[in-house]
Amino acid sequence: MLKILISTTMLLPLAWLANPKWLWAHFLTNSSIIAMMSLMWLNLPFEFSTSTNTHMLVDPVSSPLLVLTCWLLPLMTLASQNHLKTNPLPRQRTYLVMLTLLQASLIIAFSSTELTLFYIAFEATLIPTLIIITRWGNQTERLNAGTYFLFYTLTGSLPLLVALLTIQSSSGSLSLILLNMANLTVAQAYTDKILWLACLLAFMVKMPLYGTHLWLPKAHVEAPVAGSMILAAVLLKLGGYGIIRVTMLLTPLTKEMSYPFVILALWGVVMTSLICMRQTDLKSLIAYSSVSHMGLVIAAIMIQTPWSLTGAIILMISHGLISSALFCLANLNYERTHSRTLLLVRGAQAVLPLMATWWLIANLSNMALPPSMNLWGELTIMVSLFNWSPWTILITGLGTLITASYTLYMFLMTQRGPTPLHLGQITPSHTREHFLIMMHLMPMLLLILKPSLISGVFS
């Protein structure tokens, strides 16, 4: 555990002191080594957890998310290289420092066993993300997007802090291991419900649950490519991980309280999928599709069955890689055409044929075509929801149909059709770009052969 965390923190002096000529090469090489070292976490025996100290622990629930976090840092470096090359050197160094701080705080959040430490790391991810969005965002709306992101997250997090202080005062500890062993009890019945709601609110905003999702499309559209990648791939999963950890503690207290959240999450799957159908902005479409997929994850976690939790973790990992790949592809289009409007970037297949292959694989995975990992995740969730209540099949089935529709719509609008005249002069794709997309899609294709690596301990 510490060998990865200390290696990550050593990237900070590297980013500040490296030779300007070799800055990006050194950072990419060292972050890739950390990503490769992190793969050992996937090899944990069943129901085994490694603890280096009393505050940090890796178990099969957190290990896939930790590996995903480490895997994305070199990919974000690769994706950002082109649009940052015109920036002054101090800004390039600051950018890499922000990415490193973000990774370090995410590693602490995913591996902490103390809820206090988890809360501090959970909030610490806010600062680098906010700086990346507001400083390196593309459009003039970036400050507005940053304000939305800040206030939504903070408003949700304050009740969580109060709830944690309440648990601390009633049980005497905030260690996840001790709280799992002891039966968590709070004085009055209505206090249980308020405590449960306060604990989940921060994570529901972070996921985000439909109704608290308005910050997400704004943040995605205005963020630079690395901001969009880390938001979609890891920061949303931080909410799901928090819900899994906290609901395991609080489940005996309240059962019926989860019903409104399940209904809202499933309703969000259909609503955000329909919103995707009428988007004209490519990044906005991918952002709303993230809300739709996370709706399934929230519903799965709330019903608390072994199958649903397995499906939730599989879908979180697969969606992380695929949505990050889609944001990279959208950025590659944007760098050449300087537009994200779907009508203006259509017909790209004739100009960039190999890139169309990556678009096809990413889109087919996004719509959960067999045998992709998204299918394993969604199918497991749908079966467990059907067992919980047969009526849910209507909403999940409708959501799947609309997801397939807007994914095909996205592919046809960006790749097929007559090529506009202004696309005739665009620069060809580079090896760096193909390697970047391949490193997103290759783990997805390999995980098809052994999904148990990322299925947690529930199955």
mmCIF file with all atom_site columns, C-alpha atoms in Angstrom, residues 62-140:
data_model
loop_
_atom_site.group_PDB
_atom_site.id
_atom_site.type_symbol
_atom_site.label_atom_id
_atom_site.label_alt_id
_atom_site.label_comp_id
_atom_site.label_asym_id
_atom_site.label_entity_id
_atom_site.label_seq_id
_atom_site.pdbx_PDB_ins_code
_atom_site.Cartn_x
_atom_site.Cartn_y
_atom_site.Cartn_z
_atom_site.occupancy
_atom_site.B_iso_or_equiv
_atom_site.pdbx_formal_charge
_atom_site.auth_seq_id
_atom_site.auth_comp_id
_atom_site.auth_asym_id
_atom_site.auth_atom_id
_atom_site.pdbx_PDB_model_num
ATOM 1  C CA . SER A 1 62  ? -11.375 -1.167 -2.961  1.00 0.00 ? 62  SER A CA 1
ATOM 2  C CA . SER A 1 63  ? -8.583  -2.842 -4.979  1.00 0.00 ? 63  SER A CA 1
ATOM 3  C CA . PRO A 1 64  ? -10.230 -2.508 -8.457  1.00 0.00 ? 64  PRO A CA 1
ATOM 4  C CA . LEU A 1 65  ? -10.944 1.173  -7.786  1.00 0.00 ? 65  LEU A CA 1
ATOM 5  C CA . LEU A 1 66  ? -7.377  1.765  -6.570  1.00 0.00 ? 66  LEU A CA 1
ATOM 6  C CA . VAL A 1 67  ? -5.960  0.116  -9.702  1.00 0.00 ? 67  VAL A CA 1
ATOM 7  C CA . LEU A 1 68  ? -8.300  2.212  -11.892 1.00 0.00 ? 68  LEU A CA 1
ATOM 8  C CA . THR A 1 69  ? -7.066  5.384  -10.150 1.00 0.00 ? 69  THR A CA 1
ATOM 9  C CA . CYS A 1 70  ? -3.391  4.526  -10.723 1.00 0.00 ? 70  CYS A CA 1
ATOM 10 C CA . TRP A 1 71  ? -4.048  3.347  -14.291 1.00 0.00 ? 71  TRP A CA 1
ATOM 11 C CA . LEU A 1 72  ? -5.582  6.671  -15.284 1.00 0.00 ? 72  LEU A CA 1
ATOM 12 C CA . LEU A 1 73  ? -2.710  8.982  -14.269 1.00 0.00 ? 73  LEU A CA 1
ATOM 13 C CA . PRO A 1 74  ? -0.386  8.102  -17.205 1.00 0.00 ? 74  PRO A CA 1
ATOM 14 C CA . LEU A 1 75  ? -3.404  8.164  -19.549 1.00 0.00 ? 75  LEU A CA 1
ATOM 15 C CA . MET A 1 76  ? -4.382  11.662 -18.367 1.00 0.00 ? 76  MET A CA 1
ATOM 16 C CA . THR A 1 77  ? -0.774  12.747 -18.916 1.00 0.00 ? 77  THR A CA 1
ATOM 17 C CA . LEU A 1 78  ? -0.863  11.394 -22.479 1.00 0.00 ? 78  LEU A CA 1
ATOM 18 C CA . ALA A 1 79  ? -4.225  13.020 -23.218 1.00 0.00 ? 79  ALA A CA 1
ATOM 19 C CA . SER A 1 80  ? -3.210  16.453 -21.891 1.00 0.00 ? 80  SER A CA 1
ATOM 20 C CA . GLN A 1 81  ? 0.148   16.705 -23.616 1.00 0.00 ? 81  GLN A CA 1
ATOM 21 C CA . ASN A 1 82  ? -1.082  18.296 -26.836 1.00 0.00 ? 82  ASN A CA 1
ATOM 22 C CA . HIS A 1 83  ? -3.265  21.099 -25.490 1.00 0.00 ? 83  HIS A CA 1
ATOM 23 C CA . LEU A 1 84  ? -0.784  22.024 -22.714 1.00 0.00 ? 84  LEU A CA 1
ATOM 24 C CA . LYS A 1 85  ? 2.311   22.337 -24.900 1.00 0.00 ? 85  LYS A CA 1
ATOM 25 C CA . THR A 1 86  ? 1.574   26.022 -25.564 1.00 0.00 ? 86  THR A CA 1
ATOM 26 C CA . ASN A 1 87  ? 1.282   26.818 -21.827 1.00 0.00 ? 87  ASN A CA 1
ATOM 27 C CA . PRO A 1 88  ? 4.219   28.365 -19.962 1.00 0.00 ? 88  PRO A CA 1
ATOM 28 C CA . LEU A 1 89  ? 6.406   25.841 -18.125 1.00 0.00 ? 89  LEU A CA 1
ATOM 29 C CA . PRO A 1 90  ? 5.257   26.758 -14.559 1.00 0.00 ? 90  PRO A CA 1
ATOM 30 C CA . ARG A 1 91  ? 1.644   26.121 -15.589 1.00 0.00 ? 91  ARG A CA 1
ATOM 31 C CA . GLN A 1 92  ? 2.542   22.739 -17.053 1.00 0.00 ? 92  GLN A CA 1
ATOM 32 C CA . ARG A 1 93  ? 4.297   21.816 -13.809 1.00 0.00 ? 93  ARG A CA 1
ATOM 33 C CA . THR A 1 94  ? 1.316   23.021 -11.732 1.00 0.00 ? 94  THR A CA 1
ATOM 34 C CA . TYR A 1 95  ? -1.042  20.950 -13.877 1.00 0.00 ? 95  TYR A CA 1
ATOM 35 C CA . LEU A 1 96  ? 0.970   17.758 -13.265 1.00 0.00 ? 96  LEU A CA 1
ATOM 36 C CA . VAL A 1 97  ? 1.169   18.561 -9.539  1.00 0.00 ? 97  VAL A CA 1
ATOM 37 C CA . MET A 1 98  ? -2.647  18.872 -9.420  1.00 0.00 ? 98  MET A CA 1
ATOM 38 C CA . LEU A 1 99  ? -3.062  15.468 -11.111 1.00 0.00 ? 99  LEU A CA 1
ATOM 39 C CA . THR A 1 100 ? -0.607  13.929 -8.622  1.00 0.00 ? 100 THR A CA 1
ATOM 40 C CA . LEU A 1 101 ? -2.367  15.461 -5.593  1.00 0.00 ? 101 LEU A CA 1
ATOM 41 C CA . LEU A 1 102 ? -5.676  14.183 -6.935  1.00 0.00 ? 102 LEU A CA 1
ATOM 42 C CA . GLN A 1 103 ? -4.321  10.649 -7.285  1.00 0.00 ? 103 GLN A CA 1
ATOM 43 C CA . ALA A 1 104 ? -2.762  10.705 -3.793  1.00 0.00 ? 104 ALA A CA 1
ATOM 44 C CA . SER A 1 105 ? -6.006  11.853 -2.147  1.00 0.00 ? 105 SER A CA 1
ATOM 45 C CA . LEU A 1 106 ? -8.016  9.230  -4.092  1.00 0.00 ? 106 LEU A CA 1
ATOM 46 C CA . ILE A 1 107 ? -5.641  6.442  -2.986  1.00 0.00 ? 107 ILE A CA 1
ATOM 47 C CA . ILE A 1 108 ? -6.047  7.540  0.654   1.00 0.00 ? 108 ILE A CA 1
ATOM 48 C CA . ALA A 1 109 ? -9.847  7.734  0.260   1.00 0.00 ? 109 ALA A CA 1
ATOM 49 C CA . PHE A 1 110 ? -10.169 4.254  -1.261  1.00 0.00 ? 110 PHE A CA 1
ATOM 50 C CA . SER A 1 111 ? -7.845  2.573  1.245   1.00 0.00 ? 111 SER A CA 1
ATOM 51 C CA . SER A 1 112 ? -8.698  4.302  4.537   1.00 0.00 ? 112 SER A CA 1
ATOM 52 C CA . THR A 1 113 ? -10.388 2.327  7.303   1.00 0.00 ? 113 THR A CA 1
ATOM 53 C CA . GLU A 1 114 ? -10.970 5.379  9.508   1.00 0.00 ? 114 GLU A CA 1
ATOM 54 C CA . LEU A 1 115 ? -14.056 7.316  8.420   1.00 0.00 ? 115 LEU A CA 1
ATOM 55 C CA . THR A 1 116 ? -12.419 10.581 9.548   1.00 0.00 ? 116 THR A CA 1
ATOM 56 C CA . LEU A 1 117 ? -9.468  9.990  7.209   1.00 0.00 ? 117 LEU A CA 1
ATOM 57 C CA . PHE A 1 118 ? -11.878 8.946  4.459   1.00 0.00 ? 118 PHE A CA 1
ATOM 58 C CA . TYR A 1 119 ? -13.858 12.177 4.887   1.00 0.00 ? 119 TYR A CA 1
ATOM 59 C CA . ILE A 1 120 ? -10.701 14.338 4.759   1.00 0.00 ? 120 ILE A CA 1
ATOM 60 C CA . ALA A 1 121 ? -9.460  12.575 1.592   1.00 0.00 ? 121 ALA A CA 1
ATOM 61 C CA . PHE A 1 122 ? -12.985 12.670 0.095   1.00 0.00 ? 122 PHE A CA 1
ATOM 62 C CA . GLU A 1 123 ? -13.049 16.464 0.527   1.00 0.00 ? 123 GLU A CA 1
ATOM 63 C CA . ALA A 1 124 ? -9.398  16.893 -0.513  1.00 0.00 ? 124 ALA A CA 1
ATOM 64 C CA . THR A 1 125 ? -10.225 15.620 -4.018  1.00 0.00 ? 125 THR A CA 1
ATOM 65 C CA . LEU A 1 126 ? -12.393 18.721 -4.450  1.00 0.00 ? 126 LEU A CA 1
ATOM 66 C CA . ILE A 1 127 ? -9.511  21.238 -4.476  1.00 0.00 ? 127 ILE A CA 1
ATOM 67 C CA . PRO A 1 128 ? -7.318  19.871 -7.342  1.00 0.00 ? 128 PRO A CA 1
ATOM 68 C CA . THR A 1 129 ? -10.430 19.092 -9.432  1.00 0.00 ? 129 THR A CA 1
ATOM 69 C CA . LEU A 1 130 ? -11.753 22.619 -8.930  1.00 0.00 ? 130 LEU A CA 1
ATOM 70 C CA . ILE A 1 131 ? -8.401  24.166 -9.919  1.00 0.00 ? 131 ILE A CA 1
ATOM 71 C CA . ILE A 1 132 ? -8.149  21.944 -13.022 1.00 0.00 ? 132 ILE A CA 1
ATOM 72 C CA . ILE A 1 133 ? -11.690 22.876 -14.157 1.00 0.00 ? 133 ILE A CA 1
ATOM 73 C CA . THR A 1 134 ? -11.460 26.637 -13.459 1.00 0.00 ? 134 THR A CA 1
ATOM 74 C CA . ARG A 1 135 ? -7.876  27.192 -14.658 1.00 0.00 ? 135 ARG A CA 1
ATOM 75 C CA . TRP A 1 136 ? -7.545  24.865 -17.651 1.00 0.00 ? 136 TRP A CA 1
ATOM 76 C CA . GLY A 1 137 ? -11.168 24.656 -18.804 1.00 0.00 ? 137 GLY A CA 1
ATOM 77 C CA . ASN A 1 138 ? -11.927 25.477 -22.424 1.00 0.00 ? 138 ASN A CA 1
ATOM 78 C CA . GLN A 1 139 ? -14.829 27.923 -22.279 1.00 0.00 ? 139 GLN A CA 1
ATOM 79 C CA . THR A 1 140 ? -15.779 31.118 -20.457 1.00 0.00 ? 140 THR A CA 1
#
